[in-house]
Amino acid sequence: MERRNLLRAAVLGGSAAVFGGTLWRGAAYAAPAQPGPGPYGALGSPDANGIRLPSGFTSRVIARSGQTVSGTSYTWHNAPDGGACYADGSGWIYVSNSEINPSGGASAVKFSSSGSITAAYRILSSTRQNCAGGKTPWNTWLSCEEVSLGYVYETDPWGVNASVQRAAMGRFKHEAAAADPVRQVIYLTEDETNGRFYRFVPTTWGNLSSGTLQVMVAGSGTSGSFSWANVPDPDGSPTATRSQVSGSKSFNGGEGCHYADNTVWFTTKGDNRVWQLNLTSTTYELAYDDSLVNGTAPLTGVDNITGSSSGDLFVAEDGGNMEICLITPDDVVASFLRIDGQSGSEITGPAFSPDGTRLYFSSQRGTSGSSSGGITYEVTGPFRA
């Protein structure tokens, strides 16, 4: 699904405004419209978990850092971060990273067809500050180290096979990964103020042990065409990968990354932007930029991003007011949920169950503001098909 320029759209959920033209090319915006809810309606009062949700949606706590997961003997990790869901027969698995250094890693929770928790366990250990990552089409989890010269680790959500360090995917301050089965590549973001956007081209699709790391090459503007260039030295030493290719495009703090329908979206936290790469036309543009909507948009502090079967993008906030906001295919930006009383935290790891009826995510530091206070949630309700 090709997404239109969101800055030509109504921005809802706060002091809303309707914008005409491509705003970054200098067009003026129209008079403010009336504030209004998004496609799911207005947020209600905080529930028992302190979460404001639209009508028809409910939340429950799945796990808390330092406490055993209900019905299991497994103690949930600190600072839960990026996550993904996997079908498991009639049930499913939710995988979650741990963004602590050292001893980061990742854990998993297994659910039955009714949503009951049946198991929880470790799938990756002895790594550093595992932030985001990405799901592969062959059902592994790519867990990314957000440290200088960090690695990508390929892990087994079922916890059966040992995790494997994928050095060929480059050593840099990794953030997120998104698989593109059409072009048979993995896109990668870099969390540096002058980070780059990469793709890894495996020698054989489905095997990440070898391949070519490439970096996006483009002009300094917010839209245009782009190309890919090989990174000469993926191990990033002595020269950082982001400094090896002349003309590679700089991005201010790469965060979440999501692929669907020949498009890849990724977020940059330093400038509160969502970028869109149209892979069929090899062009890029801004999909969202809150600085161009005069501070009236509900979405600030962009971070992890995922998508639903309806084509909606769900963007978690690191900052802002602890919301997950959605961006619809018809270019509406609106609050979907808000967590009250946790201003010292951030929302991480949004991911949908395989049937699309449940959304998982975490408050990384919970009410305490500490990595040991993380809370992982599930929201159930009438998500758009």
Coordinates of C-alpha atoms in Angstrom, one line a residue:
M1 CA 0.0 0.0 0.0
E2 CA 1.5 3.3 -1.0
R3 CA 1.0 5.9 1.6
R4 CA 0.4 9.6 0.7
N5 CA 2.2 12.5 2.3
L6 CA 0.8 12.6 5.9
L7 CA 1.4 16.4 6.1
R8 CA -1.5 16.8 3.6
A9 CA -3.8 15.1 6.1
A10 CA -5.9 15.9 9.1
V11 CA -3.9 15.5 12.3
L12 CA -6.3 14.4 15.1
G13 CA -6.2 13.9 18.8
G14 CA -5.0 17.3 20.0
S15 CA -5.1 20.8 18.6
A16 CA -5.8 19.5 15.1
A17 CA -5.0 21.1 11.8
V18 CA -5.6 20.3 8.2
F19 CA -2.6 21.0 5.9
G20 CA -2.6 21.6 2.1
G21 CA 0.2 20.9 -0.3
T22 CA 3.6 19.4 0.5
L23 CA 4.4 21.4 3.6
W24 CA 8.1 20.9 3.5
R25 CA 8.2 22.6 0.1
G26 CA 6.9 25.8 1.6
A27 CA 3.1 25.5 1.2
A28 CA 1.1 27.2 4.0
Y29 CA -1.3 25.3 6.1
A30 CA -5.0 25.9 6.2
A31 CA -7.1 27.2 9.1
P32 CA -7.2 24.8 12.1
A33 CA -10.0 22.1 11.9
Q34 CA -11.9 20.9 15.0
P35 CA -10.0 18.4 17.2
G36 CA -11.4 14.9 16.9
P37 CA -10.7 11.3 17.6
G38 CA -9.0 8.8 15.3
P39 CA -10.7 5.8 13.7
Y40 CA -11.1 4.0 17.0
G41 CA -12.7 7.0 18.8
A42 CA -11.6 9.0 21.8
L43 CA -9.5 7.6 24.6
G44 CA -11.4 6.7 27.7
S45 CA -10.5 7.1 31.4
P46 CA -7.5 5.1 32.7
D47 CA -8.3 1.5 33.4
A48 CA -7.0 -0.6 36.3
N49 CA -3.6 -0.7 34.7
G50 CA -3.4 3.1 34.1
I51 CA -4.0 2.7 30.3
R52 CA -6.4 5.0 28.4
L53 CA -8.0 3.0 25.6
P54 CA -10.8 3.5 23.0
S55 CA -14.2 2.0 23.8
G56 CA -14.2 -1.8 23.3
F57 CA -10.6 -2.4 24.2
T58 CA -9.1 -3.9 27.4
S59 CA -5.6 -4.3 28.8
R60 CA -3.9 -6.8 31.0
V61 CA -0.4 -7.1 32.4
I62 CA 1.6 -10.0 30.9
A63 CA 4.9 -9.7 32.9
R64 CA 6.8 -7.4 35.2
S65 CA 10.6 -7.1 35.4
G66 CA 12.1 -9.0 38.3
Q67 CA 8.9 -11.0 38.9
T68 CA 7.9 -14.5 37.7
V69 CA 5.6 -14.6 34.7
S70 CA 2.1 -15.8 35.8
G71 CA 1.8 -19.6 35.6
T72 CA 5.6 -20.1 35.1
S73 CA 8.7 -20.1 37.1
Y74 CA 10.5 -17.7 34.8
T75 CA 11.6 -14.2 36.0
W76 CA 11.0 -11.5 33.4
H77 CA 13.9 -9.4 32.3
N78 CA 14.6 -5.8 33.0
A79 CA 14.1 -2.9 30.6
P80 CA 11.9 -4.8 28.0
D81 CA 12.3 -3.3 24.6
G82 CA 11.7 -4.4 20.9
G83 CA 9.4 -7.4 20.3
A84 CA 7.6 -9.5 17.8
C85 CA 4.9 -12.3 17.7
Y86 CA 5.1 -15.7 16.1
A87 CA 2.4 -18.3 15.3
D88 CA 2.8 -21.5 17.4
G89 CA 0.2 -24.0 16.3
S90 CA -3.1 -22.6 17.5
G91 CA -1.3 -20.3 19.9
W92 CA 1.6 -17.8 19.6
I93 CA 4.8 -16.5 21.1
Y94 CA 5.8 -12.9 22.0
V95 CA 9.5 -12.2 22.1
S96 CA 11.0 -9.2 24.0
N97 CA 14.5 -7.8 24.1
S98 CA 16.2 -6.5 27.3
E99 CA 17.9 -3.2 26.9
I100 CA 20.5 -3.4 29.7
N101 CA 24.3 -3.5 29.5
P102 CA 25.7 -6.0 30.2
S103 CA 23.6 -9.1 30.2
G104 CA 20.9 -7.8 27.8
G105 CA 19.5 -10.6 25.7
A106 CA 15.9 -11.5 25.0
S107 CA 13.0 -13.6 26.5
A108 CA 9.8 -15.1 25.2
V109 CA 6.2 -15.7 26.5
K110 CA 4.2 -18.5 25.0
F111 CA 0.3 -18.4 24.8
S112 CA -2.4 -21.0 24.1
S113 CA -5.1 -20.5 21.6
S114 CA -7.3 -18.8 24.3
G115 CA -4.5 -16.4 25.2
S116 CA -3.5 -18.1 28.4
I117 CA 0.2 -18.0 29.3
T118 CA 1.7 -21.5 29.0
A119 CA 5.5 -20.9 29.3
A120 CA 8.2 -18.2 29.5
Y121 CA 11.9 -18.6 28.9
R122 CA 15.2 -17.1 27.9
I123 CA 16.2 -17.2 24.2
L124 CA 19.3 -15.0 24.2
S125 CA 21.9 -14.3 27.0
S126 CA 25.2 -12.5 27.6
T127 CA 24.8 -9.7 25.1
R128 CA 24.7 -6.0 25.5
Q129 CA 21.8 -3.5 25.5
N130 CA 19.5 -5.3 23.1
C131 CA 17.2 -2.6 21.9
A132 CA 15.0 -3.4 18.9
G133 CA 15.3 -5.9 16.2
G134 CA 13.1 -7.6 13.7
K135 CA 11.2 -10.8 12.6
T136 CA 12.5 -12.9 9.7
P137 CA 10.2 -14.7 7.2
W138 CA 11.7 -18.0 8.4
N139 CA 10.5 -17.2 11.9
T140 CA 13.7 -16.2 13.8
W141 CA 14.2 -13.0 15.8
L142 CA 17.0 -10.6 15.0
S143 CA 18.0 -9.0 18.3
C144 CA 20.1 -5.9 17.9
E145 CA 22.8 -4.5 20.2
E146 CA 22.5 -0.7 20.6
V147 CA 26.2 -0.2 21.5
S148 CA 29.2 1.0 19.5
L149 CA 30.3 -1.9 17.3
G150 CA 27.2 -3.9 18.3
Y151 CA 26.2 -7.1 16.6
V152 CA 22.9 -8.6 15.4
Y153 CA 22.0 -11.9 16.9
E154 CA 19.7 -14.4 15.2
T155 CA 17.6 -16.2 17.9
D156 CA 15.0 -18.9 18.0
P157 CA 11.7 -17.8 19.5
W158 CA 11.0 -21.4 20.7
G159 CA 14.3 -21.4 22.6
V160 CA 15.4 -24.7 21.0
N161 CA 18.3 -23.6 18.8
A162 CA 21.2 -21.6 20.0
S163 CA 21.5 -18.0 19.1
V164 CA 24.0 -17.0 16.4
Q165 CA 26.0 -13.8 16.1
R166 CA 25.6 -12.4 12.5
A167 CA 28.8 -10.4 12.1
A168 CA 28.2 -10.1 8.3
M169 CA 25.3 -7.7 9.0
G170 CA 27.8 -5.1 10.3
R171 CA 29.0 -3.8 13.5
F172 CA 27.5 -0.4 14.6
K173 CA 25.0 0.9 17.0
H174 CA 22.1 -1.3 15.8
E175 CA 18.5 -0.4 16.5
A176 CA 15.9 -2.2 14.4
A177 CA 15.6 -4.6 11.5
A178 CA 12.9 -5.3 8.9
A179 CA 12.9 -8.1 6.3
D180 CA 11.9 -7.5 2.7
P181 CA 11.0 -10.9 1.1
V182 CA 10.5 -9.4 -2.3
R183 CA 14.1 -8.0 -2.7
Q184 CA 15.4 -10.6 -0.2
V185 CA 17.2 -8.1 2.0
I186 CA 17.1 -7.0 5.6
Y187 CA 16.9 -3.2 6.4
L188 CA 18.7 -1.9 9.4
T189 CA 18.6 1.4 11.4
E190 CA 21.5 3.0 13.3
D191 CA 20.9 4.9 16.5
E192 CA 23.5 7.7 16.1
T193 CA 22.9 11.4 15.6
N194 CA 24.5 11.0 12.2
G195 CA 23.4 7.4 11.7
R196 CA 22.8 5.7 8.4
F197 CA 20.1 3.5 6.9
Y198 CA 21.4 0.1 5.7
R199 CA 20.3 -3.0 4.0
F200 CA 21.9 -6.5 4.2
V201 CA 21.8 -8.6 1.1
P202 CA 22.4 -12.3 2.1
T203 CA 24.4 -14.5 -0.2
T204 CA 21.5 -17.0 0.2
W205 CA 18.0 -15.8 1.3
G206 CA 17.2 -17.4 4.6
N207 CA 20.9 -17.7 5.6
L208 CA 22.4 -14.6 7.3
S209 CA 25.9 -16.0 7.7
S210 CA 27.3 -14.2 4.7
G211 CA 26.3 -11.4 2.4
T212 CA 26.8 -7.7 1.6
L213 CA 26.1 -4.7 3.8
Q214 CA 25.0 -1.7 1.9
V215 CA 24.2 1.9 2.9
M216 CA 21.6 4.3 1.5
V217 CA 23.0 7.0 -0.7
A218 CA 20.9 10.2 -1.3
G219 CA 20.9 14.0 -1.2
S220 CA 20.5 16.1 1.9
G221 CA 16.8 16.9 1.3
T222 CA 13.7 15.3 2.7
S223 CA 12.6 13.7 -0.6
G224 CA 14.2 12.4 -3.8
S225 CA 15.7 9.3 -5.3
F226 CA 18.2 7.0 -3.6
S227 CA 20.5 4.2 -4.3
W228 CA 22.6 1.6 -2.4
A229 CA 26.4 1.4 -2.1
N230 CA 28.5 -1.4 -0.6
V231 CA 30.0 -0.7 2.8
P232 CA 33.7 -1.7 2.3
D233 CA 34.4 -2.7 5.9
P234 CA 31.3 -4.0 7.7
D235 CA 33.2 -4.6 11.0
G236 CA 33.4 -0.8 11.5
S237 CA 37.0 -0.7 12.7
P238 CA 39.0 1.5 12.5
T239 CA 36.4 3.5 10.4
A240 CA 32.8 3.5 11.5
T241 CA 30.4 2.0 8.9
R242 CA 28.5 5.4 8.7
S243 CA 31.7 7.2 7.6
Q244 CA 32.9 4.8 4.9
V245 CA 30.8 5.8 1.9
S246 CA 30.8 9.3 0.4
G247 CA 27.3 10.5 -0.2
S248 CA 25.6 8.2 2.2
K249 CA 22.6 9.9 3.8
S250 CA 22.7 10.9 7.4
F251 CA 19.7 10.3 9.7
N252 CA 19.3 11.8 13.2
G253 CA 18.9 8.8 15.5
G254 CA 17.5 5.8 13.6
E255 CA 14.9 3.9 15.6
G256 CA 12.0 1.6 14.5
C257 CA 11.7 0.0 11.1
H258 CA 8.7 -1.7 9.4
Y259 CA 8.3 -3.3 5.9
A260 CA 5.0 -3.9 4.1
D261 CA 3.8 -3.9 0.4
N262 CA 7.0 -2.6 -1.3
T263 CA 7.4 0.2 1.3
V264 CA 9.7 0.5 4.3
W265 CA 9.1 3.0 7.0
F266 CA 11.6 4.0 9.7
T267 CA 11.7 6.5 12.5
T268 CA 14.3 9.0 13.6
K269 CA 14.0 10.2 17.2
G270 CA 16.4 13.2 16.9
D271 CA 13.9 15.1 14.7
N272 CA 10.7 13.3 15.4
R273 CA 10.2 12.0 11.8
V274 CA 8.8 9.0 10.1
W275 CA 10.5 8.3 6.7
Q276 CA 9.1 6.3 3.9
L277 CA 11.0 4.5 1.2
N278 CA 9.0 3.6 -1.9
L279 CA 11.0 0.6 -3.1
T280 CA 9.3 0.2 -6.5
S281 CA 10.2 3.8 -7.5
T282 CA 13.4 4.0 -5.5
T283 CA 12.3 7.3 -3.9
Y284 CA 12.1 8.5 -0.4
E285 CA 10.0 11.1 1.4
L286 CA 8.8 12.2 4.8
A287 CA 5.8 10.4 6.0
Y288 CA 5.5 12.4 9.2
D289 CA 7.3 15.3 10.7
D290 CA 5.9 16.9 13.8
S291 CA 8.0 20.1 13.4
L292 CA 6.0 20.9 10.3
V293 CA 2.6 20.6 12.0
N294 CA 3.5 23.4 14.5
G295 CA 3.6 21.2 17.5
T296 CA -0.1 20.3 17.3
A297 CA 0.2 16.6 16.4
P298 CA -0.3 13.9 19.0
L299 CA 2.8 11.9 18.0
T300 CA 6.1 13.1 19.6
G301 CA 9.2 11.1 20.5
V302 CA 8.9 8.5 17.7
D303 CA 10.5 5.2 18.4
N304 CA 9.4 1.5 17.7
I305 CA 7.0 1.1 14.8
T306 CA 4.8 -1.8 13.6
G307 CA 1.9 -2.3 11.2
S308 CA -1.5 -4.0 11.3
S309 CA -3.3 -5.9 8.6
S310 CA -5.5 -2.8 7.9
G311 CA -2.4 -0.9 6.8
D312 CA -2.3 1.2 9.9
L313 CA 1.1 2.1 11.4
F314 CA 1.4 2.0 15.1
V315 CA 4.2 4.2 16.5
A316 CA 5.4 4.0 20.1
E317 CA 6.6 7.1 21.9
D318 CA 9.9 7.5 23.8
G319 CA 8.9 10.8 25.3
G320 CA 5.8 12.7 24.4
N321 CA 3.0 11.6 26.8
M322 CA 3.5 7.8 26.7
E323 CA 1.2 7.1 23.8
I324 CA 1.1 4.6 21.0
C325 CA -0.2 6.6 18.0
L326 CA -1.4 5.3 14.7
I327 CA -1.0 6.6 11.2
T328 CA -3.8 5.4 8.9
P329 CA -3.6 4.6 5.2
D330 CA -5.8 7.7 4.6
D331 CA -3.2 9.8 6.4
V332 CA -4.8 10.4 9.8
V333 CA -2.5 10.7 12.8
A334 CA -4.2 9.9 16.1
S335 CA -3.6 8.6 19.6
F336 CA -4.5 5.0 20.1
L337 CA -3.6 4.5 23.7
R338 CA -1.9 6.4 26.6
I339 CA -0.3 5.2 29.8
D340 CA -0.8 7.5 32.8
G341 CA 1.6 7.9 35.7
Q342 CA 4.7 6.6 33.9
S343 CA 6.3 9.8 32.6
G344 CA 9.8 8.5 33.4
S345 CA 9.4 5.5 31.0
E346 CA 9.0 4.9 27.3
I347 CA 6.8 2.6 25.3
T348 CA 8.6 -0.3 23.5
G349 CA 8.1 -3.4 21.5
P350 CA 4.6 -3.0 19.8
A351 CA 3.6 -6.2 18.0
F352 CA 0.4 -7.9 17.0
S353 CA -0.6 -11.5 17.6
P354 CA -0.9 -13.5 14.4
D355 CA -4.6 -13.1 14.2
G356 CA -4.3 -9.3 14.7
T357 CA -6.7 -9.1 17.7
R358 CA -4.1 -8.5 20.4
L359 CA -1.4 -5.9 20.7
Y360 CA 1.7 -6.4 22.9
F361 CA 4.0 -3.7 24.1
S362 CA 6.0 -2.7 27.2
S363 CA 6.6 0.3 29.4
Q364 CA 10.3 -0.1 29.7
R365 CA 10.7 1.5 33.1
G366 CA 7.1 1.5 34.5
T367 CA 6.1 3.6 37.4
S368 CA 9.5 3.5 39.0
G369 CA 11.4 5.1 36.2
S370 CA 14.0 2.3 36.6
S371 CA 15.0 -0.5 34.3
S372 CA 13.9 -2.9 37.0
G373 CA 10.4 -1.6 36.8
G374 CA 9.4 -2.7 33.3
I375 CA 5.9 -3.8 32.6
T376 CA 4.7 -5.8 29.5
Y377 CA 1.1 -5.4 28.4
E378 CA -1.5 -6.9 26.1
V379 CA -4.4 -4.9 24.6
T380 CA -7.3 -6.8 23.2
G381 CA -10.1 -5.4 21.1
P382 CA -11.8 -4.7 17.7
F383 CA -8.7 -3.9 15.7
R384 CA -9.5 -3.0 12.1
A385 CA -9.0 -5.9 9.6

